[in-house]
Amino acid sequence: MFGKGTDVCCGSCPHAWPNFKNLTSAEMKEMSESRFQSSFTAGETIFKAGSPTSSAVFLSSGIAKIYLEGFDGKKIILGLAKPGYLLAGPGNYVDSTHHYSVVALTDVSACFIDMNLIKSYVQKNPLFAEGYLKDISLKSLRIFYKMISLAQKKMPGRMAEGLLELADEVFKSDEFAPILSRQELGEFTGMAKENVVRILKEFCNEGIISTNGSTITIMDKQKLQLISANG
Amino acid sequence: MFGKGTDVCCGSCPHAWPNFKNLTSAEMKEMSESRFQSSFTAGETIFKAGSPTSSAVFLSSGIAKIYLEGFDGKKIILGLAKPGYLLAGPGNYVDSTHHYSVVALTDVSACFIDMNLIKSYVQKNPLFAEGYLKDISLKSLRIFYKMISLAQKKMPGRMAEGLLELADEVFKSDEFAPILSRQELGEFTGMAKENVVRILKEFCNEGIISTNGSTITIMDKQKLQLISANG
DNA sequence: GGCTTGAGTTGATATTTATCACTATATTAG
DNA sequence: CTAATATAGTGATAAATATCAACTCAAGCC
């Protein structure tokens, strides 16, 4: 399914990027009428690092993984995008190129908004520009802390942190389906997939989590927070 | 030495942040007249993570290290700041707090500019806002690549990359004084100081660099680039 | 159904990296 | 000048982590 997105105005979309609130209704209407919508099935690539940032992408439903491509095809999953998350990245104002790749983890429907339009609002609308700055700043900060975690915490600490992030920020629940494979969980927490298995098993044995079939449930959140904090 | 910086206008300062070119002459004059200047000797802290971002800081001379504070007092040096580098960080638009610390490596003289003034120019001056976005975007990108390097390269690769960054981007010369101690070089390349020593020695033995007293000279840049690229 | 494929899992092993203990060499303070 | 302190350097060891080689199990396919 794809096409011009003329059905609902972005202004009334419950999943819109918060910063769109700073647009005038004329700007909102213009943007809304010029956007494109497209669907992706789980596993499909929404955009790849290296491709031009011709559009800003927003999910209206589904979840996608955002990852950096390293050496030898190794990946680092920076985080998961949900509706309301601006998918454009810092390359937009540097070399007009994406520097991370985005792949749908579930079936996804996405809105594509012309980047030149976004950039023109940045120039015309100071509040919108400030909102964009806030967005990119917050994402930078998260990268800082991800970097500290990867560089200084040991595997159990990183896994605990990763599970807490999935529970608290992505799924908003202490019980969640394994939207990420063990391989991906490893790319998310910076370890080999074999070690993901071992550490999850360890957490199970200690009663910190339980893995019912393919669902992970956090049983002892305090302990998990302790492990995360102590590295 | 410190005080109001009324001697030279920022507009004619050869070390000014490039984005200041986008200010009107009235804005430039206002900013120039309200700024404060201060000096730091090598080793002194310019600001600490956690402190409020009340001012944007620019060096007019000297070099400073920018680092994240991790666990157990461990540090990650993100990079070195020279004149022309905006020292404010992404916390400014998130929680008005610095998230990295900055310490002078050489004697430094610095200009402090009221952050509210900067923020007001972001709102009044779209070109300035765009320049700010570009600045923060570029810094984000660098963090991406630093992160990949730390997560996926092995020690020799990280050291090679670090030396190349010092030569090509900081000192603009293949021979440079050891402004960073072995400890700091370790914080910069993500390894223990003992391993810094061992790898530098290894590089010496292979004729890739030479350490004359306390100066590092890159002898075989191609080889260094190869080591950096191959992880 | 039987076959293939890929994810999950496990144990053994190799590699990488940190830590520890110590010496040497500076550099600074008194 | 000398003691004290920080940095540099070295080797041995321990810890952390990746890699390799199986094996299991389930899903999809001819």
Coordinates of C-alpha atoms in Angstrom, one line a residue, chain B:
Chain B
M1 CA 43.4 37.1 33.5
F2 CA 39.7 37.7 33.1
G3 CA 37.1 40.3 32.5
K4 CA 34.7 41.8 30.0
G5 CA 35.9 41.1 26.4
T6 CA 35.7 44.6 24.9
D7 CA 39.1 44.7 23.2
V8 CA 38.3 43.0 19.9
C9 CA 35.0 42.4 18.2
C10 CA 34.1 38.7 17.7
G11 CA 33.4 39.6 14.1
S12 CA 37.1 40.2 13.5
C13 CA 38.3 37.4 15.6
P14 CA 40.1 34.9 13.4
H15 CA 39.2 32.1 15.8
A16 CA 35.4 32.8 15.9
W17 CA 32.9 30.0 15.5
P18 CA 32.1 29.9 11.8
N19 CA 28.4 30.1 12.5
F20 CA 28.9 33.6 13.9
K21 CA 29.2 34.8 10.3
N22 CA 25.5 34.3 10.1
L23 CA 24.8 37.0 12.7
T24 CA 23.9 40.5 11.8
S25 CA 26.5 43.1 12.7
A26 CA 24.1 44.4 15.4
E27 CA 23.9 41.0 16.9
M28 CA 27.6 40.5 16.6
K29 CA 28.3 43.8 18.3
E30 CA 25.8 43.0 21.1
M31 CA 27.4 39.5 21.7
S32 CA 30.9 40.9 21.5
E33 CA 30.3 43.5 24.1
S34 CA 28.6 41.2 26.6
R35 CA 31.1 38.4 26.5
F36 CA 33.5 37.5 29.2
Q37 CA 37.0 36.3 28.8
S38 CA 39.0 34.1 31.1
S39 CA 42.3 32.3 31.1
F40 CA 43.1 28.8 32.3
T41 CA 46.4 27.1 32.8
A42 CA 47.0 23.5 31.6
G43 CA 45.1 21.1 33.7
E44 CA 42.4 23.5 34.8
T45 CA 38.8 22.6 34.4
I46 CA 36.8 24.9 32.1
F47 CA 33.5 23.3 32.9
K48 CA 32.3 20.0 34.4
A49 CA 29.5 17.7 33.3
G50 CA 26.5 18.4 35.4
S51 CA 27.0 22.1 35.6
P52 CA 24.4 24.4 34.0
T53 CA 25.0 25.6 30.4
S54 CA 24.7 29.2 31.3
S55 CA 27.4 30.1 28.8
A56 CA 28.7 28.9 25.5
V57 CA 32.4 28.7 25.6
F58 CA 34.9 29.2 22.8
L59 CA 38.7 29.0 23.0
S60 CA 40.6 31.9 21.5
S61 CA 43.9 30.1 22.1
G62 CA 45.0 26.7 23.4
I63 CA 43.6 23.2 23.3
A64 CA 41.2 21.4 25.7
K65 CA 40.0 17.9 26.0
I66 CA 36.3 17.0 25.9
Y67 CA 35.4 13.9 27.9
L68 CA 32.5 11.9 29.2
E69 CA 32.6 10.7 32.8
G70 CA 31.7 7.1 33.0
F71 CA 31.7 4.6 35.9
D72 CA 34.4 4.4 38.6
G73 CA 35.9 7.7 37.5
K74 CA 36.7 6.2 34.1
K75 CA 36.7 8.7 31.3
I76 CA 36.1 8.7 27.5
I77 CA 37.8 11.5 25.7
L78 CA 35.5 12.4 22.8
G79 CA 37.9 14.8 21.2
L80 CA 40.0 17.9 21.5
A81 CA 38.7 21.4 21.2
K82 CA 40.6 24.1 19.4
P83 CA 39.7 27.8 18.8
G84 CA 36.6 28.0 16.7
Y85 CA 34.9 25.0 18.4
L86 CA 31.6 25.5 20.1
L87 CA 31.8 24.1 23.6
A88 CA 28.2 23.7 24.8
G89 CA 27.0 20.3 24.0
P90 CA 23.6 18.7 23.4
G91 CA 22.5 19.2 27.0
N92 CA 21.9 22.8 26.2
Y93 CA 18.5 22.2 24.5
V94 CA 17.6 19.2 26.7
D95 CA 18.1 20.0 30.3
S96 CA 20.4 23.1 30.2
T97 CA 23.2 21.0 31.7
H98 CA 26.6 20.1 30.4
H99 CA 26.9 16.4 29.7
Y100 CA 30.6 16.4 29.1
S101 CA 33.5 18.0 30.9
V102 CA 36.2 20.2 29.4
V103 CA 39.7 20.5 30.8
A104 CA 42.5 22.7 29.4
L105 CA 45.4 20.7 28.0
T106 CA 47.6 23.7 27.3
D107 CA 47.2 27.2 28.6
V108 CA 43.9 28.4 27.3
S109 CA 42.1 31.7 26.9
A110 CA 38.4 31.4 26.5
C111 CA 35.4 33.5 25.7
F112 CA 32.1 33.0 27.6
I113 CA 29.0 34.0 25.8
D114 CA 25.6 34.1 27.5
M115 CA 23.6 31.1 26.4
N116 CA 20.4 33.1 26.5
L117 CA 21.8 35.4 23.9
I118 CA 22.8 32.4 21.7
K119 CA 19.3 31.0 22.1
S120 CA 17.7 34.3 21.2
Y121 CA 19.7 34.4 18.0
V122 CA 18.5 30.9 17.2
Q123 CA 15.0 32.2 17.4
K124 CA 15.5 35.5 15.6
N125 CA 18.0 34.4 12.9
P126 CA 17.1 31.4 10.8
L127 CA 20.5 31.2 9.2
F128 CA 22.1 31.1 12.6
A129 CA 19.7 28.4 13.7
E130 CA 20.6 26.4 10.7
G131 CA 24.3 26.8 11.4
Y132 CA 23.8 25.6 14.9
L133 CA 21.9 22.5 13.6
K134 CA 24.8 21.8 11.2
D135 CA 27.3 22.1 14.1
I136 CA 25.5 19.8 16.3
S137 CA 24.8 17.4 13.5
L138 CA 28.4 17.1 12.5
K139 CA 29.4 16.4 16.1
S140 CA 26.7 13.7 16.3
L141 CA 28.1 12.1 13.2
R142 CA 31.6 12.0 14.7
I143 CA 30.2 10.3 17.7
F144 CA 28.6 7.7 15.5
Y145 CA 32.0 6.8 14.0
K146 CA 33.8 7.0 17.3
M147 CA 31.3 4.5 18.7
I148 CA 31.7 2.1 15.8
S149 CA 35.5 2.3 16.3
L150 CA 35.3 1.7 20.0
A151 CA 32.8 -1.2 19.6
Q152 CA 34.3 -3.0 16.7
K153 CA 38.0 -2.2 16.2
K154 CA 40.7 -3.9 18.2
M155 CA 43.3 -2.0 20.1
P156 CA 45.8 -1.5 17.3
G157 CA 43.1 -0.2 14.9
R158 CA 41.8 2.2 17.5
M159 CA 45.2 3.5 18.3
A160 CA 46.0 4.0 14.6
E161 CA 42.8 5.8 14.2
G162 CA 43.5 8.0 17.2
L163 CA 46.9 8.9 16.0
L164 CA 45.6 9.8 12.6
E165 CA 42.9 12.0 14.1
L166 CA 45.6 13.8 16.2
A167 CA 47.8 14.3 13.1
D168 CA 45.2 15.2 10.5
E169 CA 42.6 17.1 12.5
V170 CA 44.1 18.5 15.6
F171 CA 47.8 19.2 14.9
K172 CA 47.7 19.3 11.1
S173 CA 51.1 17.7 11.2
D174 CA 52.5 14.2 11.2
E175 CA 54.8 15.2 14.1
F176 CA 53.3 16.3 17.3
A177 CA 54.0 16.8 21.0
P178 CA 52.4 14.4 23.4
I179 CA 49.7 16.8 24.6
L180 CA 47.9 13.7 25.9
S181 CA 49.5 11.5 28.5
R182 CA 49.5 7.7 28.0
Q183 CA 46.6 7.6 30.4
E184 CA 44.7 10.2 28.3
L185 CA 45.6 8.5 25.0
G186 CA 44.0 5.4 26.5
E187 CA 40.9 7.4 27.4
F188 CA 40.9 8.7 23.8
T189 CA 41.2 5.3 22.2
G190 CA 39.4 3.1 24.7
M191 CA 42.1 1.1 26.3
A192 CA 44.2 0.8 29.5
K193 CA 47.3 3.0 29.7
E194 CA 49.6 -0.1 29.8
N195 CA 48.2 -1.2 26.4
V196 CA 48.8 2.3 25.0
V197 CA 52.5 1.9 25.9
R198 CA 52.7 -1.6 24.4
I199 CA 51.0 -0.7 21.1
L200 CA 53.0 2.5 20.6
K201 CA 56.1 0.4 21.2
E202 CA 54.9 -2.1 18.6
F203 CA 54.2 0.6 16.1
C204 CA 57.8 1.9 16.8
N205 CA 59.3 -1.5 16.2
E206 CA 57.5 -1.8 12.9
G207 CA 58.7 1.6 11.8
I208 CA 55.2 3.0 11.6
I209 CA 55.9 5.8 14.1
S210 CA 58.9 7.1 16.0
T211 CA 58.8 8.5 19.5
N212 CA 61.6 10.9 19.9
G213 CA 61.7 11.7 23.5
S214 CA 58.2 12.9 24.0
T215 CA 57.3 13.7 20.4
I216 CA 55.4 11.2 18.2
T217 CA 56.2 11.2 14.5
I218 CA 54.2 9.3 12.0
M219 CA 56.7 7.6 9.7
D220 CA 54.5 5.3 7.6
K221 CA 51.1 6.9 7.2
Q222 CA 49.8 4.4 4.7
K223 CA 50.4 1.6 7.0
L224 CA 48.7 3.4 9.9
Q225 CA 45.7 4.0 7.7
L226 CA 45.7 0.3 6.8
I227 CA 45.7 -0.7 10.4
S228 CA 43.0 1.8 11.2
A229 CA 40.8 0.6 8.3
N230 CA 41.3 -3.1 9.1
G231 CA 40.3 -2.7 12.7

